[in-house]
Coordinates of C-alpha atoms in Angstrom, one line a residue:
Chain M
M1 CA 47.1 47.8 -16.5
E2 CA 44.9 44.7 -17.0
T3 CA 44.7 45.4 -20.9
K4 CA 48.4 44.7 -21.0
R5 CA 48.3 41.9 -19.1
D6 CA 49.2 38.5 -21.3
L7 CA 46.0 36.4 -20.8
R8 CA 47.9 33.7 -22.6
L9 CA 49.9 33.4 -19.4
D10 CA 46.9 32.9 -17.0
F11 CA 45.4 30.7 -19.5
F12 CA 48.4 28.1 -19.8
R13 CA 49.2 28.6 -15.9
G14 CA 45.5 27.6 -15.3
L15 CA 46.1 24.6 -17.6
A16 CA 49.3 24.0 -15.5
L17 CA 47.6 23.9 -12.7
W18 CA 44.4 21.5 -13.9
L19 CA 46.9 19.1 -15.3
I20 CA 49.2 18.9 -12.0
F21 CA 46.1 18.1 -10.0
L22 CA 45.0 15.7 -12.5
D23 CA 48.7 14.2 -12.3
H24 CA 48.9 13.9 -8.7
I25 CA 46.0 11.5 -8.6
P26 CA 46.9 8.3 -8.9
S27 CA 45.4 5.2 -11.1
N28 CA 43.3 7.9 -12.8
V29 CA 42.3 7.3 -16.4
V30 CA 42.1 11.3 -16.9
N31 CA 45.7 11.4 -16.4
S32 CA 46.7 9.3 -19.4
F33 CA 45.6 12.5 -21.6
T34 CA 47.7 14.8 -19.5
I35 CA 50.6 16.8 -21.5
R36 CA 53.5 14.3 -20.0
N37 CA 51.8 11.3 -22.0
F38 CA 52.6 13.2 -25.2
G39 CA 56.3 14.2 -24.7
F40 CA 59.1 14.7 -22.4
S41 CA 58.2 18.1 -20.4
D42 CA 55.1 18.3 -18.4
A43 CA 53.1 21.0 -16.7
T44 CA 55.8 21.5 -14.2
E45 CA 58.0 23.3 -17.1
I46 CA 54.9 25.5 -18.1
F47 CA 54.3 26.4 -14.0
V48 CA 58.1 27.1 -13.5
F49 CA 58.3 29.1 -16.7
I50 CA 55.2 31.1 -16.4
S51 CA 55.8 31.9 -12.5
G52 CA 59.1 33.2 -13.3
Y53 CA 57.7 35.3 -16.2
T54 CA 54.7 37.0 -14.2
A55 CA 57.5 37.3 -11.1
A56 CA 59.5 39.6 -13.4
Y57 CA 56.4 41.4 -14.5
V58 CA 55.0 42.4 -11.2
Y59 CA 58.2 42.7 -9.3
G60 CA 60.3 44.4 -12.3
A61 CA 58.1 47.2 -12.0
A62 CA 58.1 47.3 -8.3
M63 CA 62.0 47.3 -8.6
N64 CA 62.0 50.0 -11.4
Q65 CA 59.5 52.4 -9.3
H66 CA 60.4 51.6 -5.8
G67 CA 63.8 50.1 -5.8
F68 CA 65.5 47.0 -4.6
L69 CA 64.8 47.2 -1.2
V70 CA 61.0 47.6 -1.5
A71 CA 60.5 45.0 -4.2
G72 CA 63.1 42.3 -2.6
A73 CA 60.9 42.8 0.6
R74 CA 57.6 42.0 -1.3
I75 CA 59.3 38.8 -2.8
L76 CA 60.2 37.9 0.5
R77 CA 56.9 38.6 2.1
R78 CA 55.3 36.5 -1.1
T79 CA 57.7 33.6 -0.5
W80 CA 56.8 33.6 3.2
Q81 CA 53.0 33.2 2.0
I82 CA 54.0 30.4 0.1
Y83 CA 56.0 28.6 2.9
V84 CA 52.9 28.6 5.2
A85 CA 51.0 27.5 2.1
H86 CA 53.3 24.3 2.2
V87 CA 53.0 23.9 5.5
F88 CA 49.4 24.2 5.7
L89 CA 49.4 21.3 2.7
F90 CA 51.7 19.3 4.8
C91 CA 49.3 19.1 7.7
V92 CA 46.7 18.2 5.5
Y93 CA 49.0 15.3 4.2
L94 CA 50.0 14.0 7.7
A95 CA 46.2 13.6 8.4
Q96 CA 45.7 11.6 5.4
I97 CA 48.9 9.2 6.1
A98 CA 47.8 9.1 9.4
Y99 CA 44.5 7.8 8.9
V100 CA 45.9 5.3 6.2
A101 CA 48.4 4.4 8.5
R102 CA 46.0 3.4 11.4
S103 CA 43.4 1.4 8.8
F104 CA 45.5 -0.1 6.2
R105 CA 45.8 -3.8 6.8
N106 CA 47.1 -5.9 3.9
T107 CA 50.1 -8.8 4.5
L108 CA 50.7 -8.5 1.0
Y109 CA 51.9 -4.9 1.7
S110 CA 54.0 -5.5 4.8
E111 CA 57.0 -3.9 3.0
E112 CA 55.0 -0.7 1.8
M113 CA 53.9 0.1 5.4
G114 CA 57.5 1.0 5.6
V115 CA 56.3 4.4 4.4
F116 CA 54.4 5.3 7.8
E117 CA 57.6 4.6 9.6
F118 CA 58.3 8.6 10.0
L119 CA 55.3 9.0 12.1
R120 CA 56.8 7.4 15.0
D121 CA 59.1 9.9 15.3
P122 CA 57.5 13.1 15.2
D123 CA 60.2 15.0 16.9
V124 CA 62.6 14.8 13.6
T125 CA 60.0 14.6 11.1
L126 CA 58.1 17.7 12.2
I127 CA 61.3 19.9 12.1
E128 CA 62.4 18.3 8.8
A129 CA 59.5 19.2 7.4
L130 CA 59.5 22.7 8.6
L131 CA 63.2 23.3 7.3
L132 CA 62.1 21.6 3.7
R133 CA 64.2 18.7 4.1
F134 CA 61.4 16.1 4.5
K135 CA 58.9 16.4 1.8
P136 CA 56.3 13.6 1.1
A137 CA 55.7 12.5 -2.6
N138 CA 54.2 15.0 -4.8
M139 CA 54.8 17.8 -2.2
D140 CA 57.9 19.1 -4.1
V141 CA 56.6 22.3 -6.1
L142 CA 56.0 24.7 -3.6
P143 CA 59.7 24.1 -1.9
L144 CA 61.1 24.8 -5.2
Y145 CA 59.0 27.9 -5.7
I146 CA 60.1 29.0 -2.3
A147 CA 63.7 28.3 -3.4
L148 CA 63.4 30.1 -6.6
L149 CA 61.9 33.3 -4.9
V150 CA 64.5 33.4 -2.1
G151 CA 67.1 34.1 -5.0
F152 CA 65.0 36.1 -7.3
A153 CA 65.6 39.5 -6.0
P154 CA 69.5 39.8 -7.2
L155 CA 68.7 38.1 -10.2
L156 CA 65.9 40.5 -10.7
W157 CA 68.4 43.5 -10.1
L158 CA 70.7 41.8 -12.7
L159 CA 68.3 41.2 -15.3
L160 CA 67.2 44.8 -15.5
R161 CA 70.6 46.2 -16.1
R162 CA 72.1 43.6 -17.9
P163 CA 69.7 40.8 -19.1
T164 CA 72.0 39.0 -21.3
L165 CA 74.4 38.7 -18.3
A166 CA 71.6 37.6 -16.2
L167 CA 70.3 35.2 -18.4
L168 CA 74.4 33.7 -19.2
G169 CA 74.9 33.3 -15.6
S170 CA 71.6 31.2 -14.8
I171 CA 72.8 29.3 -17.9
A172 CA 75.9 28.7 -16.2
I173 CA 74.8 27.5 -12.7
Y174 CA 72.8 24.8 -14.6
G175 CA 75.7 23.7 -16.5
V176 CA 77.6 23.6 -13.2
T177 CA 74.8 22.0 -11.2
R178 CA 74.4 19.5 -13.5
M179 CA 78.2 18.7 -14.4
L180 CA 79.1 18.7 -10.8
D181 CA 75.7 17.0 -9.4
L182 CA 74.6 19.9 -7.3
N183 CA 71.6 19.6 -5.3
I184 CA 70.1 20.4 -1.6
P185 CA 70.2 17.4 0.8
A186 CA 66.7 15.9 2.0
Y187 CA 65.7 14.0 4.9
P188 CA 65.9 11.3 5.3
S189 CA 68.3 10.6 2.5
G190 CA 68.6 11.7 -1.1
H191 CA 68.2 15.0 -2.5
W192 CA 65.4 17.6 -3.6
V193 CA 63.3 16.1 -6.1
F194 CA 62.9 19.3 -7.9
N195 CA 66.8 20.5 -8.2
P196 CA 66.3 24.4 -7.5
F197 CA 69.8 24.9 -9.1
A198 CA 68.9 23.3 -12.3
W199 CA 64.9 24.5 -12.5
Q200 CA 66.0 27.9 -11.9
L201 CA 66.8 28.0 -15.4
L202 CA 63.6 28.0 -16.8
F203 CA 62.4 30.3 -14.0
S204 CA 65.4 32.9 -15.1
F205 CA 64.5 32.4 -18.4
G206 CA 60.8 33.1 -18.2
A207 CA 61.9 36.4 -16.1
W208 CA 64.2 37.3 -19.0
C209 CA 61.2 37.0 -21.3
A210 CA 59.3 39.0 -19.6
L211 CA 61.8 41.9 -19.2
G212 CA 62.5 42.2 -23.2
G213 CA 63.8 38.9 -23.9
A214 CA 60.6 37.6 -25.6
D215 CA 60.8 40.8 -28.0
Q216 CA 64.5 39.7 -29.0
L217 CA 63.5 36.2 -29.6
R218 CA 60.5 37.3 -32.1
G219 CA 62.7 36.7 -35.5
L220 CA 63.7 33.2 -34.3
L221 CA 60.0 32.2 -32.9
L222 CA 58.5 33.2 -36.0
S223 CA 61.3 31.6 -38.4
R224 CA 60.0 28.8 -40.5
A225 CA 63.2 26.6 -39.9
V226 CA 62.6 26.9 -36.0
L227 CA 59.0 26.1 -36.5
A228 CA 59.4 23.0 -38.6
A229 CA 62.7 22.0 -36.1
S230 CA 60.0 22.2 -33.0
V231 CA 57.5 20.1 -35.2
A232 CA 59.9 17.5 -35.8
Y233 CA 61.4 17.2 -32.1
L234 CA 57.7 17.2 -30.9
S235 CA 56.8 14.5 -33.1
V236 CA 59.9 12.2 -32.3
S237 CA 59.4 12.7 -28.9
L238 CA 55.8 11.9 -29.0
A239 CA 56.9 8.6 -30.7
I240 CA 59.2 7.8 -28.0
V241 CA 57.2 8.6 -25.1
V242 CA 54.4 6.2 -26.5
T243 CA 56.7 3.3 -26.4
W244 CA 56.9 3.9 -22.9
H245 CA 53.1 2.8 -22.4
V246 CA 53.5 -0.3 -24.9
P247 CA 56.2 -2.2 -23.4
A248 CA 56.1 -4.3 -26.5
W249 CA 57.4 -1.1 -28.6
T250 CA 60.2 -0.5 -26.8
V251 CA 62.3 -2.4 -29.0
F252 CA 61.5 0.3 -31.7
V253 CA 63.8 2.8 -30.1
P254 CA 67.1 2.2 -31.4
R255 CA 69.5 1.1 -28.7
W256 CA 72.0 3.6 -29.4
L257 CA 69.3 6.0 -29.0
A258 CA 67.7 4.6 -25.6
E259 CA 71.4 4.5 -24.2
W260 CA 72.2 8.1 -24.7
M261 CA 69.1 9.4 -24.0
Y262 CA 67.6 7.5 -20.9
P263 CA 67.1 7.9 -18.1
I264 CA 65.8 11.6 -18.9
D265 CA 65.9 13.2 -15.7
K266 CA 63.0 15.3 -14.1
T267 CA 65.2 16.2 -10.9
S268 CA 68.0 18.0 -12.7
L269 CA 65.5 19.2 -15.5
D270 CA 67.1 17.1 -18.7
P271 CA 68.0 19.1 -21.4
L272 CA 65.6 17.1 -23.4
R273 CA 62.6 18.1 -21.4
I274 CA 63.8 22.0 -21.8
L275 CA 63.8 21.7 -25.3
H276 CA 60.7 20.1 -25.5
F277 CA 59.1 22.5 -23.4
L278 CA 60.5 25.3 -25.9
A279 CA 59.6 23.5 -28.9
L280 CA 56.0 23.7 -27.5
T281 CA 56.4 27.0 -26.7
V282 CA 57.1 27.8 -30.2
L283 CA 54.1 26.1 -31.6
V284 CA 51.9 28.0 -28.9
V285 CA 53.1 31.5 -29.8
R286 CA 52.7 30.4 -33.5
L287 CA 49.1 29.3 -33.0
L288 CA 47.9 31.6 -30.3
P289 CA 48.3 35.3 -30.8
R290 CA 48.3 37.4 -27.8
D291 CA 45.1 38.8 -29.1
W292 CA 43.2 35.4 -29.6
P293 CA 39.6 36.3 -28.8
Y294 CA 39.0 32.8 -27.4
L295 CA 41.2 34.2 -24.2
R296 CA 38.3 36.6 -23.3
S297 CA 35.6 33.8 -24.0
S298 CA 33.5 32.3 -21.4
C299 CA 34.4 28.8 -22.2
L300 CA 38.4 29.6 -21.3
R301 CA 37.2 31.9 -18.5
P302 CA 37.8 29.0 -15.8
L303 CA 41.3 28.2 -16.5
V304 CA 42.2 32.1 -16.8
L305 CA 40.6 32.7 -13.4
C306 CA 42.5 29.5 -11.9
G307 CA 46.1 30.8 -13.5
Q308 CA 45.1 34.4 -11.8
H309 CA 44.8 32.8 -8.3
S310 CA 47.6 30.1 -8.9
L311 CA 49.2 29.8 -5.4
E312 CA 45.6 29.6 -3.7
I313 CA 44.6 27.2 -6.6
F314 CA 47.5 25.2 -6.6
C315 CA 47.4 24.5 -2.8
F316 CA 43.9 23.7 -3.2
G317 CA 44.4 21.2 -6.5
V318 CA 46.9 19.1 -4.5
F319 CA 44.6 18.8 -1.5
L320 CA 41.8 18.0 -4.0
S321 CA 44.1 15.4 -5.6
F322 CA 44.7 13.7 -2.0
A323 CA 40.9 13.6 -1.7
A324 CA 40.3 12.7 -4.8
H325 CA 42.8 9.6 -4.7
F326 CA 41.3 8.7 -1.3
I327 CA 37.6 8.5 -2.5
I328 CA 38.7 6.3 -5.3
I329 CA 40.5 4.1 -3.4
E330 CA 37.8 4.1 -0.5
T331 CA 34.9 3.7 -2.9
H332 CA 36.9 0.8 -5.2
G333 CA 36.0 3.3 -7.8
G334 CA 36.2 2.7 -11.7
I335 CA 36.3 4.9 -14.6
V336 CA 33.0 6.7 -14.1
L337 CA 34.0 7.6 -10.7
Q338 CA 37.5 8.8 -12.0
L339 CA 36.0 10.8 -14.6
F340 CA 33.7 12.2 -12.0
V341 CA 36.3 13.4 -9.4
S342 CA 38.7 14.7 -12.0
F343 CA 36.2 17.0 -13.3
A344 CA 34.3 17.8 -10.0
G345 CA 38.1 18.7 -8.9
M346 CA 38.6 21.1 -11.7
L347 CA 34.9 22.5 -11.1
L348 CA 36.1 23.4 -7.7
M349 CA 39.1 24.7 -8.5
T350 CA 37.4 27.2 -10.4
I351 CA 34.4 27.9 -8.2
A352 CA 37.3 28.7 -5.7
A353 CA 39.2 30.9 -8.2
A354 CA 35.6 32.7 -8.9
V355 CA 35.5 33.2 -5.0
M356 CA 39.4 34.9 -4.7
D357 CA 38.5 36.9 -7.8
W358 CA 35.3 38.1 -5.9
F359 CA 37.6 38.8 -2.6
K360 CA 39.6 40.8 -4.5
H361 CA 37.2 42.7 -6.4
I362 CA 35.6 43.9 -3.0
D363 CA 38.7 44.5 -1.8
G364 CA 39.6 46.6 -4.7
R365 CA 36.5 48.6 -4.0
S366 CA 36.7 49.0 -0.6
R367 CA 40.5 50.4 -0.9
A368 CA 39.0 52.7 -3.8
V369 CA 36.4 54.2 -1.3
Q370 CA 39.0 54.4 1.4
S371 CA 41.3 56.6 -0.4
T372 CA 40.8 59.4 -2.8
R373 CA 43.3 58.4 -5.4
A374 CA 42.0 55.2 -6.6
G375 CA 44.9 53.3 -7.8
P376 CA 44.9 49.8 -9.8
A377 CA 44.6 47.0 -8.0
R378 CA 47.8 45.1 -7.6
S379 CA 48.2 41.8 -9.6
S380 CA 49.5 38.7 -7.7
P381 CA 52.6 37.1 -9.1
Chain T
M1 CA 72.1 -35.7 -27.4
R2 CA 69.0 -37.0 -28.3
R3 CA 67.6 -35.9 -24.9
V4 CA 69.1 -32.3 -25.0
I5 CA 67.2 -32.1 -28.6
L6 CA 64.2 -33.2 -26.9
L7 CA 64.1 -30.7 -24.0
A8 CA 65.1 -27.9 -26.3
A9 CA 62.2 -28.6 -28.3
S10 CA 59.8 -29.0 -25.4
L11 CA 61.1 -25.4 -24.2
S12 CA 60.1 -23.9 -27.2
M13 CA 56.9 -25.5 -27.4
V14 CA 56.1 -24.6 -23.9
A15 CA 57.2 -20.8 -24.8
A16 CA 55.1 -20.8 -28.0
L17 CA 51.8 -21.6 -25.8
P18 CA 49.7 -18.8 -24.8
L19 CA 49.6 -17.9 -21.5
P20 CA 46.0 -19.7 -20.4
A21 CA 46.9 -22.7 -22.0
T22 CA 50.2 -22.7 -19.7
A23 CA 48.3 -21.8 -16.5
A24 CA 45.9 -24.8 -16.8
A25 CA 48.9 -27.0 -17.4
G26 CA 49.8 -25.9 -13.6
G27 CA 46.3 -27.1 -12.6
Q28 CA 45.1 -24.2 -10.9
A29 CA 43.6 -21.1 -11.4
A30 CA 44.3 -18.9 -14.6
C31 CA 46.2 -15.8 -13.9
P32 CA 45.0 -13.5 -16.8
V33 CA 47.6 -10.5 -17.6
A34 CA 47.9 -8.4 -20.9
D35 CA 49.8 -10.3 -23.6
D36 CA 53.1 -8.1 -23.7
L37 CA 53.4 -7.5 -19.9
V38 CA 55.4 -10.7 -19.5
Q39 CA 57.7 -11.3 -22.1
A40 CA 61.5 -12.2 -22.3
T41 CA 63.1 -9.9 -24.5
F42 CA 66.8 -11.3 -23.9
P43 CA 67.9 -15.2 -24.2
M44 CA 68.9 -16.8 -20.7
P45 CA 71.9 -18.8 -22.2
N46 CA 73.1 -19.7 -18.6
A47 CA 69.7 -21.0 -17.6
R48 CA 69.1 -23.0 -20.3
S49 CA 72.5 -24.6 -20.4
A50 CA 71.9 -25.9 -16.8
A51 CA 68.6 -26.8 -17.7
M52 CA 70.2 -29.1 -20.3
A53 CA 72.5 -30.4 -17.8
Q54 CA 69.1 -31.0 -15.7
R55 CA 69.9 -29.2 -12.7
L56 CA 68.7 -25.9 -12.6
D57 CA 69.9 -23.8 -9.4
I58 CA 67.9 -20.1 -9.1
A59 CA 68.6 -17.7 -6.3
V60 CA 66.0 -15.1 -5.5
V61 CA 67.3 -12.0 -4.2
G62 CA 64.7 -9.6 -2.6
S63 CA 63.2 -7.7 0.0
G64 CA 60.2 -8.0 2.2
S65 CA 57.6 -8.1 -0.6
S66 CA 59.5 -11.5 -1.6
M67 CA 58.2 -13.3 1.8
L68 CA 55.1 -13.7 3.0
A69 CA 54.3 -13.8 7.1
G70 CA 53.3 -16.7 8.8
K71 CA 54.2 -20.3 8.9
A72 CA 53.1 -21.4 5.5
G73 CA 54.5 -18.2 4.3
P74 CA 57.9 -19.5 3.0
D75 CA 56.4 -22.4 0.9
R76 CA 53.2 -20.0 -0.2
A77 CA 55.8 -16.9 -1.1
Y78 CA 56.2 -16.8 -5.3
P79 CA 59.9 -18.4 -5.1
K80 CA 58.6 -21.8 -4.1
Q81 CA 55.5 -21.2 -6.3
L82 CA 58.1 -20.7 -9.2
E83 CA 60.1 -23.8 -8.0
S84 CA 57.2 -26.2 -8.5
A85 CA 55.7 -24.3 -11.4
L86 CA 59.2 -24.8 -13.0
A87 CA 59.5 -28.3 -11.9
A88 CA 56.2 -29.0 -13.7
Q89 CA 57.2 -27.4 -16.9
L90 CA 60.6 -28.8 -17.0
P91 CA 60.2 -32.6 -16.4
G92 CA 63.4 -34.3 -15.9
V93 CA 65.2 -31.4 -14.5
A94 CA 66.0 -30.7 -10.9
V95 CA 65.2 -27.0 -9.9
D96 CA 66.0 -25.6 -6.9
V97 CA 64.7 -21.9 -6.0
I98 CA 66.8 -20.3 -2.8
V99 CA 65.7 -17.0 -1.0
Y100 CA 68.1 -14.5 0.1
A101 CA 65.4 -11.9 1.2
R102 CA 65.7 -9.5 3.8
S103 CA 63.3 -6.9 4.8
Q104 CA 64.1 -3.5 4.9
E105 CA 67.1 -4.0 2.3
S106 CA 67.8 -1.1 -0.2
A107 CA 69.7 -2.1 -3.7
S108 CA 73.0 -1.4 -2.4
E109 CA 72.6 -3.5 0.6
Q110 CA 71.3 -6.3 -1.8
E111 CA 74.5 -5.8 -3.6
R112 CA 76.5 -6.8 -1.0
S113 CA 74.8 -10.0 -0.5
I114 CA 75.1 -10.6 -4.2
V115 CA 78.9 -10.9 -3.9
Q116 CA 78.5 -12.8 -0.9
L117 CA 76.2 -15.2 -2.7
L118 CA 78.5 -15.7 -5.8
A119 CA 81.0 -16.9 -3.4
A120 CA 79.1 -19.5 -1.8
R121 CA 77.2 -21.2 -4.4
K122 CA 76.9 -19.9 -7.8
P123 CA 73.4 -20.2 -9.2
S124 CA 72.4 -19.9 -13.1
L125 CA 69.5 -17.4 -12.8
V126 CA 69.3 -14.9 -10.3
I127 CA 65.8 -12.9 -9.9
W128 CA 66.7 -9.9 -8.2
Q129 CA 63.4 -7.7 -6.5
T130 CA 64.2 -4.4 -5.7
G131 CA 63.0 -0.6 -5.6
T132 CA 60.5 -0.7 -3.0
V133 CA 62.9 -0.1 0.2
D134 CA 64.9 2.5 -1.7
A135 CA 61.3 4.5 -3.1
I136 CA 60.7 4.3 0.4
R137 CA 63.7 6.1 2.0
V138 CA 63.8 8.2 -1.0
V139 CA 67.3 7.0 -1.9
D140 CA 68.9 9.3 -5.3
A141 CA 67.5 7.4 -8.1
E142 CA 70.8 7.4 -9.6
E143 CA 72.5 6.3 -6.6
F144 CA 69.9 3.2 -6.6
G145 CA 70.5 2.8 -10.5
S146 CA 74.4 2.6 -10.0
A147 CA 74.1 -0.1 -7.1
V148 CA 71.7 -2.5 -9.2
E149 CA 74.0 -1.9 -12.2
R150 CA 77.1 -3.2 -10.0
G151 CA 74.9 -5.9 -9.4
V152 CA 74.0 -7.0 -12.2
A153 CA 77.5 -6.7 -13.9
A154 CA 78.7 -8.6 -11.1
L155 CA 76.0 -11.3 -11.6
Q156 CA 76.7 -11.3 -15.5
A157 CA 80.6 -11.5 -15.2
Q158 CA 80.1 -14.7 -13.4
N159 CA 78.0 -16.0 -16.0
V160 CA 74.7 -16.0 -14.2
D161 CA 71.7 -14.5 -16.0
V162 CA 69.4 -12.0 -14.4
V163 CA 65.9 -11.2 -14.0
L164 CA 65.1 -7.8 -12.5
M165 CA 62.0 -7.6 -10.7
N166 CA 60.4 -4.2 -9.9
M167 CA 57.9 -2.8 -7.4
Q168 CA 54.6 -4.1 -6.1
F169 CA 51.9 -1.9 -7.3
S170 CA 49.7 -0.8 -3.8
P171 CA 46.7 1.5 -4.3
R172 CA 46.8 2.4 -1.3
T173 CA 50.3 3.8 -1.0
Q174 CA 50.6 4.7 -4.4
A175 CA 50.2 8.7 -3.7
M176 CA 52.8 8.2 -0.7
I177 CA 55.3 6.5 -2.3
A178 CA 57.1 7.7 -5.4
L179 CA 58.0 4.7 -7.3
G180 CA 58.5 6.3 -11.0
P181 CA 62.1 6.9 -11.1
Y182 CA 63.0 3.9 -9.5
A183 CA 60.9 1.9 -12.1
D184 CA 62.5 4.2 -14.7
Q185 CA 66.1 3.0 -13.7
I186 CA 65.3 -0.6 -13.5
R187 CA 63.8 -0.7 -17.1
H188 CA 66.6 1.2 -18.6
L189 CA 69.0 -0.8 -16.6
A190 CA 67.4 -4.4 -17.7
L191 CA 67.5 -3.0 -21.4
Q192 CA 71.0 -1.7 -21.2
N193 CA 72.6 -4.6 -19.7
S194 CA 70.2 -7.2 -21.8
A195 CA 68.7 -8.4 -18.5
N196 CA 65.1 -9.8 -18.4
L197 CA 62.5 -7.5 -16.5
F198 CA 59.7 -9.0 -14.5
D199 CA 57.4 -5.8 -14.5
R200 CA 55.6 -6.7 -11.4
L201 CA 54.4 -3.1 -11.3
A202 CA 52.5 -3.3 -14.3
V203 CA 51.3 -6.8 -13.9
M204 CA 49.6 -5.9 -10.4
K205 CA 48.1 -2.7 -12.0
D206 CA 46.7 -4.7 -14.9
W207 CA 45.2 -7.4 -12.2
N208 CA 43.8 -4.5 -10.3
E209 CA 42.4 -3.1 -13.3
R210 CA 40.7 -6.3 -14.5
G211 CA 39.2 -7.0 -11.0
T212 CA 41.5 -10.3 -10.9
F213 CA 42.3 -9.4 -7.6
D214 CA 41.3 -6.4 -5.3
L215 CA 44.5 -5.0 -3.9
S216 CA 43.1 -2.1 -2.3
A217 CA 41.0 -4.4 0.1
E218 CA 41.7 -3.8 3.9
T219 CA 42.3 -7.5 5.2
H220 CA 43.7 -9.6 7.8
S221 CA 43.5 -13.0 5.6
T222 CA 46.4 -13.8 3.7
D223 CA 44.1 -15.5 1.0
V224 CA 44.7 -13.0 -2.1
A225 CA 48.6 -12.4 -0.7
E226 CA 49.0 -15.8 -1.4
E227 CA 47.1 -16.3 -4.9
V228 CA 48.8 -13.0 -6.0
H229 CA 52.2 -14.7 -5.2
A230 CA 50.9 -18.1 -6.9
C231 CA 50.6 -16.0 -10.2
I232 CA 53.7 -14.2 -9.7
G233 CA 55.4 -17.5 -9.2
K234 CA 53.6 -18.7 -12.3
L235 CA 54.0 -15.5 -14.6
L236 CA 58.1 -15.8 -13.8
A237 CA 58.2 -19.6 -14.8
R238 CA 56.4 -18.5 -18.0
L239 CA 59.4 -15.8 -18.5
I240 CA 62.3 -18.1 -17.7
V241 CA 61.2 -20.9 -19.8
Q242 CA 60.7 -18.2 -22.5
G243 CA 64.2 -16.6 -22.1
M244 CA 65.6 -20.2 -22.1
A245 CA 63.9 -21.0 -25.5
T246 CA 64.8 -17.8 -26.8
A247 CA 68.9 -18.8 -26.5
S248 CA 67.7 -22.2 -28.5
H249 CA 66.6 -20.0 -31.3
S250 CA 70.3 -19.1 -31.9
N251 CA 72.5 -21.9 -31.2
S252 CA 70.1 -25.2 -31.2
P253 CA 71.0 -28.0 -32.8
A254 CA 67.6 -28.9 -33.4
T255 CA 67.1 -26.0 -35.9
E256 CA 70.1 -27.0 -38.0

């Protein structure tokens, strides 16, 4: 079964995890080179799409073999694991913010100190955090993943029977969500930063592709016109994003275009972002064939490894980004330090993934010894 | 008339000066900043005619970061620094900056005080500093945007020029307060409503990167805070003078 696994998925998920880690370190030169600086979409789109793809790949097979109940139960078990991971990350965050709140003194920032106010009433904050209503900055991806998996079993059931209908349903939910501004409320105010009713579209689309949709799109993916349109769209998007970094160039974006286009909403997954992600996908499918030999080479191995243990590495990456920011601030570090913590972080993520892989390997071996019928090791979604 | 032409000419001259020279004219330390970070993109016709009439009333609507704590705070915070910098650059014009700042006020609360402000005494120019409180409370970015838009529309309908000022750059709380969506809203609304933006976030980030100010220092002293405010006041003055001069290009009698 390992031969059937599309390593491109692992590779790009690993890449998304590295990019999310880098993007979560503020004031870091390295994150001027992450994908969000070159177009509308960013690593979140890649992560959500591939998560949908692999979830359908793993649980689709389970649902076909063992039925709705078993597959649904496995999905919920996975959801629970992600919830526990999120709560663990929240604890790490609390520890950091409590430390900063105690030590941070600067009259210039009396207003910004307001962000520590929630530490005053832990009775409310902790409960709201456990209910996923209170989510500190940069801790919104896992709650989104949880919400997406909670609703995944019925979607998968439909995808296995009527894939087109399931995809149309997902598009309809996305459309209604954007039209009526539906979202889940958050604490103390506002809504979820990643609206699950909107983001489910990419997750479902990933799942649809995994269950045969990708083959249906083959003709479209290989058409020259689609490729040309994708390249054109990516170029325009790049040109526009460049003006965000150089204020003086803002004038080069025509006013009518700016008024029509801005703000490009991440919360409810702006169509411009989806288009950008799709255009990127067209390009990737063209340039990187499934059997691209470098996917098995040792230089891309770190990314593939990280992608194969995505939940653990995602959590570790968020933790590392807190730590990296902390080190940069405390030591007043310059570019050299920023480069160092960025690369050290990616190295640590790789080492952690290698350890996970080793654990999986020895678990598989002991299971093989225990049972007479040695089945293949289960791959994680 | 002659005096008006003179003033118009001096406005455009001051605006044409590069920053270090302008800062040196203030007689204090320079506030170096990348050239394109402080730019008046739109004219300020109301402020300009007020300056021509030799009386320029400016109001600052803001939250906690428009103030400084302590007895000397009100004099050292950027609104008063702006007042003295403008007075120095516009000789013969009575410049008055009034501050309507309340800490912990979100944009929608500030918008209400703007309505009251207009009913009381109408300034020619309002500097609206906003965004931080909304980002801390995680108010919906779109809700925040529509509050700002209502406020800007109310001001512009009464012939008041508007400068929007975004958040402070704060390295220590950077990972904890998601400023991005709010900064985007402010930038977008400034562009859409032809209001000038004072990009405090980018300016302070620039200072931190250049080492002009160490913004991640832990300190009980107010020195850095006062210097930062002094520089913000000066740069704001530069932006305003430039904005008034921009108007003079289109309909100045001096260019005929």
